Each structure stands twice: as structure tokens, then as C-alpha cells.
Short mmCIF file of C-alpha atoms in Angstrom, two decimals:
data_model
loop_
_atom_site.label_atom_id
_atom_site.label_comp_id
_atom_site.label_asym_id
_atom_site.label_seq_id
_atom_site.Cartn_x
_atom_site.Cartn_y
_atom_site.Cartn_z
CA MET A 1150 -6.43 15.80 -24.35
CA PRO A 1151 -7.88 12.87 -26.34
CA GLY A 1152 -6.29 9.49 -25.75
CA ARG A 1153 -4.21 7.83 -28.43
CA LEU A 1154 -7.01 5.33 -29.09
CA SER A 1155 -9.85 7.83 -29.41
CA GLY A 1156 -12.20 6.66 -32.16
CA VAL A 1157 -10.78 3.12 -32.10
CA THR A 1158 -13.08 0.20 -31.26
CA VAL A 1159 -11.24 -2.66 -29.59
CA VAL A 1160 -12.42 -6.23 -28.99
CA ILE A 1161 -11.53 -7.61 -25.55
CA GLY A 1162 -11.54 -11.41 -25.59
CA ARG A 1163 -10.83 -12.01 -21.89
CA GLU A 1164 -13.50 -13.62 -19.76
CA GLU A 1165 -13.55 -10.50 -17.58
CA PRO A 1166 -12.58 -7.15 -19.14
CA GLY A 1167 -11.27 -5.89 -15.79
CA ALA A 1168 -8.08 -3.88 -15.81
CA LEU A 1169 -7.71 -4.14 -19.58
CA ALA A 1170 -10.96 -2.23 -20.05
CA GLU A 1171 -9.73 0.47 -17.67
CA LEU A 1172 -6.45 0.86 -19.55
CA LEU A 1173 -8.23 1.09 -22.90
CA ALA A 1174 -10.73 3.61 -21.54
CA ALA A 1175 -7.85 5.77 -20.31
CA GLU A 1176 -6.59 5.89 -23.91
CA GLY A 1177 -10.05 6.81 -25.21
CA ALA A 1178 -10.91 3.51 -26.89
CA THR A 1179 -14.40 2.15 -27.39
CA MET A 1180 -14.61 -1.43 -26.10
CA LEU A 1181 -16.47 -4.42 -27.43
CA HIS A 1182 -16.36 -7.23 -24.87
CA VAL A 1183 -16.55 -10.61 -26.61
CA PRO A 1184 -15.48 -13.34 -24.15
CA LEU A 1185 -13.52 -15.88 -26.17
CA ILE A 1186 -12.93 -18.20 -23.23
CA ALA A 1187 -14.54 -19.27 -19.97
CA THR A 1188 -13.01 -20.92 -16.95
CA ALA A 1189 -14.45 -24.03 -15.32
CA ASP A 1190 -13.52 -26.53 -12.64
CA PRO A 1191 -10.98 -29.23 -13.58
CA ALA A 1192 -12.26 -32.59 -14.77
CA ASP A 1193 -11.82 -33.98 -11.24
CA GLY A 1194 -13.87 -31.16 -9.75
CA GLY A 1195 -10.77 -29.68 -8.14
CA ALA A 1196 -9.98 -32.71 -5.96
CA ALA A 1197 -6.27 -32.80 -6.81
CA LEU A 1198 -5.92 -29.08 -6.20
CA ARG A 1199 -7.63 -29.31 -2.82
CA THR A 1200 -5.30 -32.16 -1.83
CA GLU A 1201 -2.18 -30.15 -2.62
CA LEU A 1202 -3.51 -26.99 -0.99
CA ARG A 1203 -4.17 -28.89 2.24
CA ARG A 1204 -0.44 -29.66 2.37
CA LEU A 1205 0.70 -26.29 1.09
CA SER A 1206 2.85 -25.76 4.19
CA GLY A 1207 5.11 -28.51 2.87
CA TYR A 1208 6.05 -26.40 -0.15
CA ASP A 1209 8.56 -23.57 -0.34
CA TRP A 1210 6.84 -21.79 -3.23
CA LEU A 1211 3.36 -21.48 -4.74
CA ALA A 1212 3.47 -20.34 -8.38
CA VAL A 1213 0.55 -19.26 -10.55
CA THR A 1214 0.45 -18.14 -14.15
CA SER A 1215 -2.96 -16.45 -14.45
CA VAL A 1216 -5.64 -14.56 -12.57
CA PRO A 1217 -8.02 -17.58 -12.57
CA GLY A 1218 -5.23 -19.64 -11.02
CA ALA A 1219 -4.72 -16.99 -8.36
CA ASP A 1220 -8.45 -17.03 -7.62
CA ARG A 1221 -8.34 -20.73 -6.87
CA VAL A 1222 -5.33 -20.73 -4.55
CA GLY A 1223 -5.48 -17.32 -2.89
CA GLU A 1224 -7.37 -18.36 0.25
CA ALA A 1225 -5.04 -21.28 0.86
CA ALA A 1226 -2.07 -18.92 0.47
CA ALA A 1227 -3.61 -16.63 3.09
CA ARG A 1228 -3.80 -19.56 5.51
CA THR A 1229 -0.18 -20.55 4.81
CA PRO A 1230 2.01 -17.52 5.48
CA GLY A 1231 5.21 -19.55 5.29
CA VAL A 1232 4.94 -20.37 1.60
CA ARG A 1233 6.47 -17.85 -0.79
CA LEU A 1234 4.40 -16.64 -3.72
CA ALA A 1235 5.35 -16.28 -7.37
CA ALA A 1236 3.23 -14.98 -10.25
CA VAL A 1237 3.98 -14.69 -13.92
CA GLY A 1238 2.67 -11.13 -14.36
CA THR A 1239 1.53 -7.99 -12.59
CA ALA A 1240 -2.22 -8.58 -12.95
CA THR A 1241 -1.87 -12.11 -11.58
CA ALA A 1242 0.36 -10.88 -8.77
CA GLU A 1243 -2.14 -8.19 -7.79
CA ARG A 1244 -4.97 -10.71 -7.55
CA LEU A 1245 -2.87 -13.29 -5.69
CA GLY A 1246 -1.50 -10.72 -3.27
CA SER A 1247 -4.96 -9.36 -2.57
CA LEU A 1248 -6.38 -12.80 -1.78
CA ALA A 1249 -3.32 -13.91 0.19
CA ARG A 1250 -3.29 -10.59 2.06
CA ARG A 1251 0.44 -10.12 1.57
CA PRO A 1252 2.80 -9.10 -1.24
CA VAL A 1253 3.83 -11.63 -3.87
CA ASP A 1254 7.51 -12.48 -3.48
CA LEU A 1255 8.47 -12.81 -7.13
CA VAL A 1256 7.18 -11.36 -10.40
CA PRO A 1257 9.65 -11.72 -13.29
CA ARG A 1258 10.91 -8.65 -15.11
CA THR A 1259 9.80 -10.22 -18.40
CA GLN A 1260 6.29 -11.48 -17.82
CA THR A 1261 6.50 -14.99 -19.26
CA ALA A 1262 6.47 -18.47 -17.73
CA ARG A 1263 10.03 -19.11 -18.92
CA ALA A 1264 11.28 -15.91 -17.29
CA LEU A 1265 9.51 -16.78 -14.05
CA ALA A 1266 11.22 -20.18 -14.03
CA THR A 1267 14.63 -18.60 -14.61
CA GLU A 1268 14.25 -16.02 -11.85
CA LEU A 1269 12.73 -18.44 -9.36
CA VAL A 1270 15.58 -20.89 -9.85
CA ALA A 1271 18.02 -18.03 -9.29
CA ARG A 1272 16.27 -17.12 -6.03
CA ALA A 1273 16.01 -20.67 -4.71
CA ALA A 1274 18.32 -22.13 -2.11
CA GLY A 1275 18.93 -25.67 -3.28
CA ARG A 1276 16.23 -28.16 -4.21
CA GLU A 1277 13.18 -26.22 -3.01
CA ARG A 1278 9.64 -27.54 -3.50
CA VAL A 1279 7.28 -25.66 -5.78
CA LEU A 1280 3.55 -26.13 -6.30
CA VAL A 1281 2.50 -24.86 -9.73
CA ALA A 1282 -1.24 -24.21 -10.08
CA ALA A 1283 -1.90 -24.20 -13.82
CA ALA A 1284 -4.64 -24.37 -16.42
CA ASP A 1285 -5.41 -27.61 -18.19
CA ARG A 1286 -4.16 -26.02 -21.43
CA SER A 1287 -0.88 -24.84 -19.91
CA GLU A 1288 2.14 -25.40 -22.14
CA GLY A 1289 4.21 -26.43 -19.13
CA HIS A 1290 7.10 -24.00 -19.68
CA LEU A 1291 7.18 -23.00 -16.01
CA ALA A 1292 7.37 -26.53 -14.60
CA THR A 1293 9.89 -27.60 -17.25
CA GLY A 1294 12.17 -24.67 -16.50
CA LEU A 1295 11.96 -25.20 -12.76
CA ARG A 1296 12.80 -28.90 -13.03
CA ALA A 1297 15.71 -28.10 -15.35
CA GLY A 1298 16.99 -25.79 -12.63
CA GLY A 1299 16.94 -28.56 -10.04
CA MET A 1300 13.74 -27.69 -8.21
CA SER A 1301 11.18 -30.24 -7.02
CA VAL A 1302 7.94 -29.43 -8.85
CA THR A 1303 4.36 -30.58 -8.43
CA THR A 1304 1.95 -29.33 -11.08
CA VAL A 1305 -1.76 -29.45 -10.40
CA THR A 1306 -4.62 -28.44 -12.69
CA ALA A 1307 -6.39 -25.50 -11.03
CA TYR A 1308 -9.03 -24.93 -13.71
CA ARG A 1309 -10.09 -25.72 -17.26
CA THR A 1310 -10.17 -23.18 -20.05
CA VAL A 1311 -13.23 -23.58 -22.27
CA LEU A 1312 -13.14 -22.04 -25.74
CA ARG A 1313 -16.12 -19.85 -26.66
CA PRO A 1314 -15.84 -18.96 -30.36
CA PRO A 1315 -18.07 -15.99 -31.21
CA SER A 1316 -21.36 -16.57 -32.96
CA ALA A 1317 -21.89 -15.57 -36.58
CA ASP A 1318 -23.87 -12.51 -35.47
CA THR A 1319 -21.11 -11.43 -33.11
CA ILE A 1320 -18.47 -11.88 -35.79
CA GLU A 1321 -20.58 -9.75 -38.13
CA GLN A 1322 -20.69 -7.03 -35.47
CA ILE A 1323 -16.92 -7.24 -35.05
CA LEU A 1324 -16.32 -7.06 -38.80
CA THR A 1325 -18.58 -4.02 -39.01
CA GLU A 1326 -17.54 -2.10 -35.91
CA ALA A 1327 -14.12 -3.16 -34.62
CA ASP A 1328 -10.70 -1.83 -35.53
CA ALA A 1329 -8.61 -4.16 -33.37
CA VAL A 1330 -8.72 -7.46 -31.48
CA LEU A 1331 -6.54 -8.04 -28.43
CA LEU A 1332 -5.43 -11.60 -27.70
CA THR A 1333 -4.34 -12.13 -24.10
CA SER A 1334 -3.60 -15.87 -24.12
CA GLY A 1335 -3.08 -18.82 -26.43
CA SER A 1336 -6.62 -19.94 -25.61
CA THR A 1337 -8.15 -16.67 -26.77
CA ALA A 1338 -6.16 -17.03 -29.98
CA LEU A 1339 -7.45 -20.56 -30.57
CA SER A 1340 -11.03 -19.49 -29.87
CA TRP A 1341 -10.76 -16.60 -32.31
CA ALA A 1342 -9.31 -18.93 -34.95
CA ASP A 1343 -12.26 -21.32 -34.48
CA ALA A 1344 -14.88 -18.66 -35.19
CA PRO A 1345 -16.33 -18.92 -38.72
CA GLY A 1346 -15.84 -15.59 -40.47
CA ALA A 1347 -13.07 -14.34 -38.20
CA GLU A 1348 -10.62 -14.82 -41.06
CA ASP A 1349 -12.36 -11.90 -42.81
CA PHE A 1350 -11.37 -9.42 -40.10
CA GLU A 1351 -9.16 -6.74 -41.66
CA GLY A 1352 -8.26 -4.81 -38.53
CA LEU A 1353 -5.30 -5.14 -36.20
CA ILE A 1354 -4.76 -8.25 -34.11
CA VAL A 1355 -2.30 -7.70 -31.28
CA ALA A 1356 -0.94 -10.42 -28.97
CA ILE A 1357 0.17 -9.94 -25.38
CA GLY A 1358 3.29 -12.07 -25.78
CA PRO A 1359 5.26 -14.50 -27.92
CA SER A 1360 3.47 -17.68 -26.83
CA THR A 1361 0.08 -16.11 -27.60
CA ALA A 1362 1.37 -14.93 -30.96
CA ALA A 1363 2.76 -18.38 -31.74
CA ALA A 1364 -0.56 -20.05 -30.90
CA ALA A 1365 -2.35 -17.58 -33.15
CA GLU A 1366 0.01 -17.99 -36.06
CA ARG A 1367 -0.12 -21.80 -35.82
CA SER A 1368 -3.87 -21.45 -36.24
CA GLY A 1369 -3.57 -19.13 -39.22
CA VAL A 1370 -4.38 -15.91 -37.36
CA PRO A 1371 -2.26 -13.00 -38.64
CA ILE A 1372 -0.66 -10.97 -35.85
CA ALA A 1373 0.02 -7.29 -36.50
CA ALA A 1374 2.13 -6.77 -33.39
CA VAL A 1375 3.29 -8.42 -30.17
CA ALA A 1376 3.47 -6.39 -26.98
CA ALA A 1377 7.07 -5.50 -26.18
CA GLU A 1378 6.19 -5.67 -22.49
CA HIS A 1379 4.13 -8.80 -21.93
CA SER A 1380 1.50 -7.24 -19.70
CA LEU A 1381 -1.91 -5.60 -20.08
CA GLN A 1382 -0.23 -2.20 -19.94
CA GLY A 1383 2.24 -3.26 -22.59
CA LEU A 1384 -0.55 -4.65 -24.77
CA VAL A 1385 -2.47 -1.36 -24.75
CA ARG A 1386 0.71 0.64 -25.26
CA THR A 1387 1.70 -1.48 -28.26
CA LEU A 1388 -1.77 -1.15 -29.81
CA ALA A 1389 -1.62 2.64 -29.39
CA ASP A 1390 1.86 2.73 -30.91
CA VAL A 1391 0.69 0.78 -33.96
CA VAL A 1392 -2.46 2.88 -34.40
CA THR A 1393 -0.58 6.17 -34.15
CA GLY A 1394 2.47 4.99 -36.06
CA SER A 1395 4.76 5.77 -33.15
CA GLY A 1396 5.94 2.22 -32.46
#
């Protein structure tokens, strides 16, 4: 039986298509991979992160909000079995758990930084110490929520997110071939907004969650839908619902 996205060409803006490409393929979509962002070392070359990871055993929790963050702390987590692990979403948790060689202790039911903060505070016993490994462009919702809940928080920049707006030729290809663009982070939204000609796209633009949608809309990018479940699975499901009129 054809998938619900058969005949639909979808732009993936993530640096690595990964699991999102697999989910789209399962629904029959044709994919156009246009990396809108790239990750790079922090401005200090990762010195601050290395310092905190060397003393990771002094923390009760290690929290990450993205797959690139998990990549940069996973080995240290594997060497520190006593620290509990928290991740904002399923894809991040899978990567972190794989690198740490043990299950992640907490993934929030609603996959947002605010929800992770709420659930982690509820799980904590008193003023526990949390190391948050974040991107340089992080909005800080996780650390803010944890501090508001009485936890001791250290935030360290794990990586930089570099915007890679598509070239004019790539935008022309998108305008000609694509039916939908999927935005998986605020950074991908900003990069798309910075691309000359992107404003002429008449297809669907779907955001993975409310913070991504807000970043897009602040930049003048019209959002057709926001995933009800803020995950890659939810993003693909929402796109299929919109395309088939079943949402």
C-alpha cells in the first residue's frame, strides 16, 4: 500500500537526515536534503565542556537537548555511571543512551525543554546538581526551569550552530520540486528565513514544535502546521495529516 506521502517531495533541513529520512521514506516521500545548519566546536574549542566533563561525577544529572549535544558528552557519560541522564526527546535519548551504553533515565512526555525541566524537578530529591550541555543558540528554557525548581545548574556550551542558508540555485530547485519543508529547530527556521527567494515558496512549512514555530514566525516564515507530538515521528505524522486532510 502506498504511503501517505507518496508523490510528495520534502525538504529536510537537518545537518544529517538520519531517522527523519527513514520515517519519510516509510511514508513514501521523496526527500531533498538541504542542510540548513552545521555544527562546530564552541568558540573556546570545547575547553569549558572538557572541564565540566572531567568533574562529571560531581553532578547528579547530565541533561542534553539535541543529538549534537549527546555526541559531545556521550563518552564522558559512559565513564561516569553514577550520573543520571536526561534528554529532551527520543532521538536525543537514543543517541545519548547508545554512547553512554545505558538507558537514559528521563525523557519528558512532551518533548520540549520546558517539559524536561518540569519533570526533572519533580524527580529530583532536593537541590541536586545538573550539568546542561547546550548549543550556543540555546534559548535557556531548560536551565531557567531547573533553577526555578531549586536545582543547582551549570550550563556549558557544547557546540555552535552555524546557519547555512541555501544558495540561489538550491532555492530554485526547492521552488521547482518541493512540496514541503520540515523545520526541526529554531536555527533551521532562521537559516531558511535568511535564504533569498525562500519567501516565494508556496508549499507547506511544518515545524517540529512551538519554539521552532515561534522562531520561524518572528522571522516572517509562515508555518502551515506544528507537530502535535514534538518529535521526528510527530513531525512526519503531522505533515502526512495535513497533506491527506486527515489532521
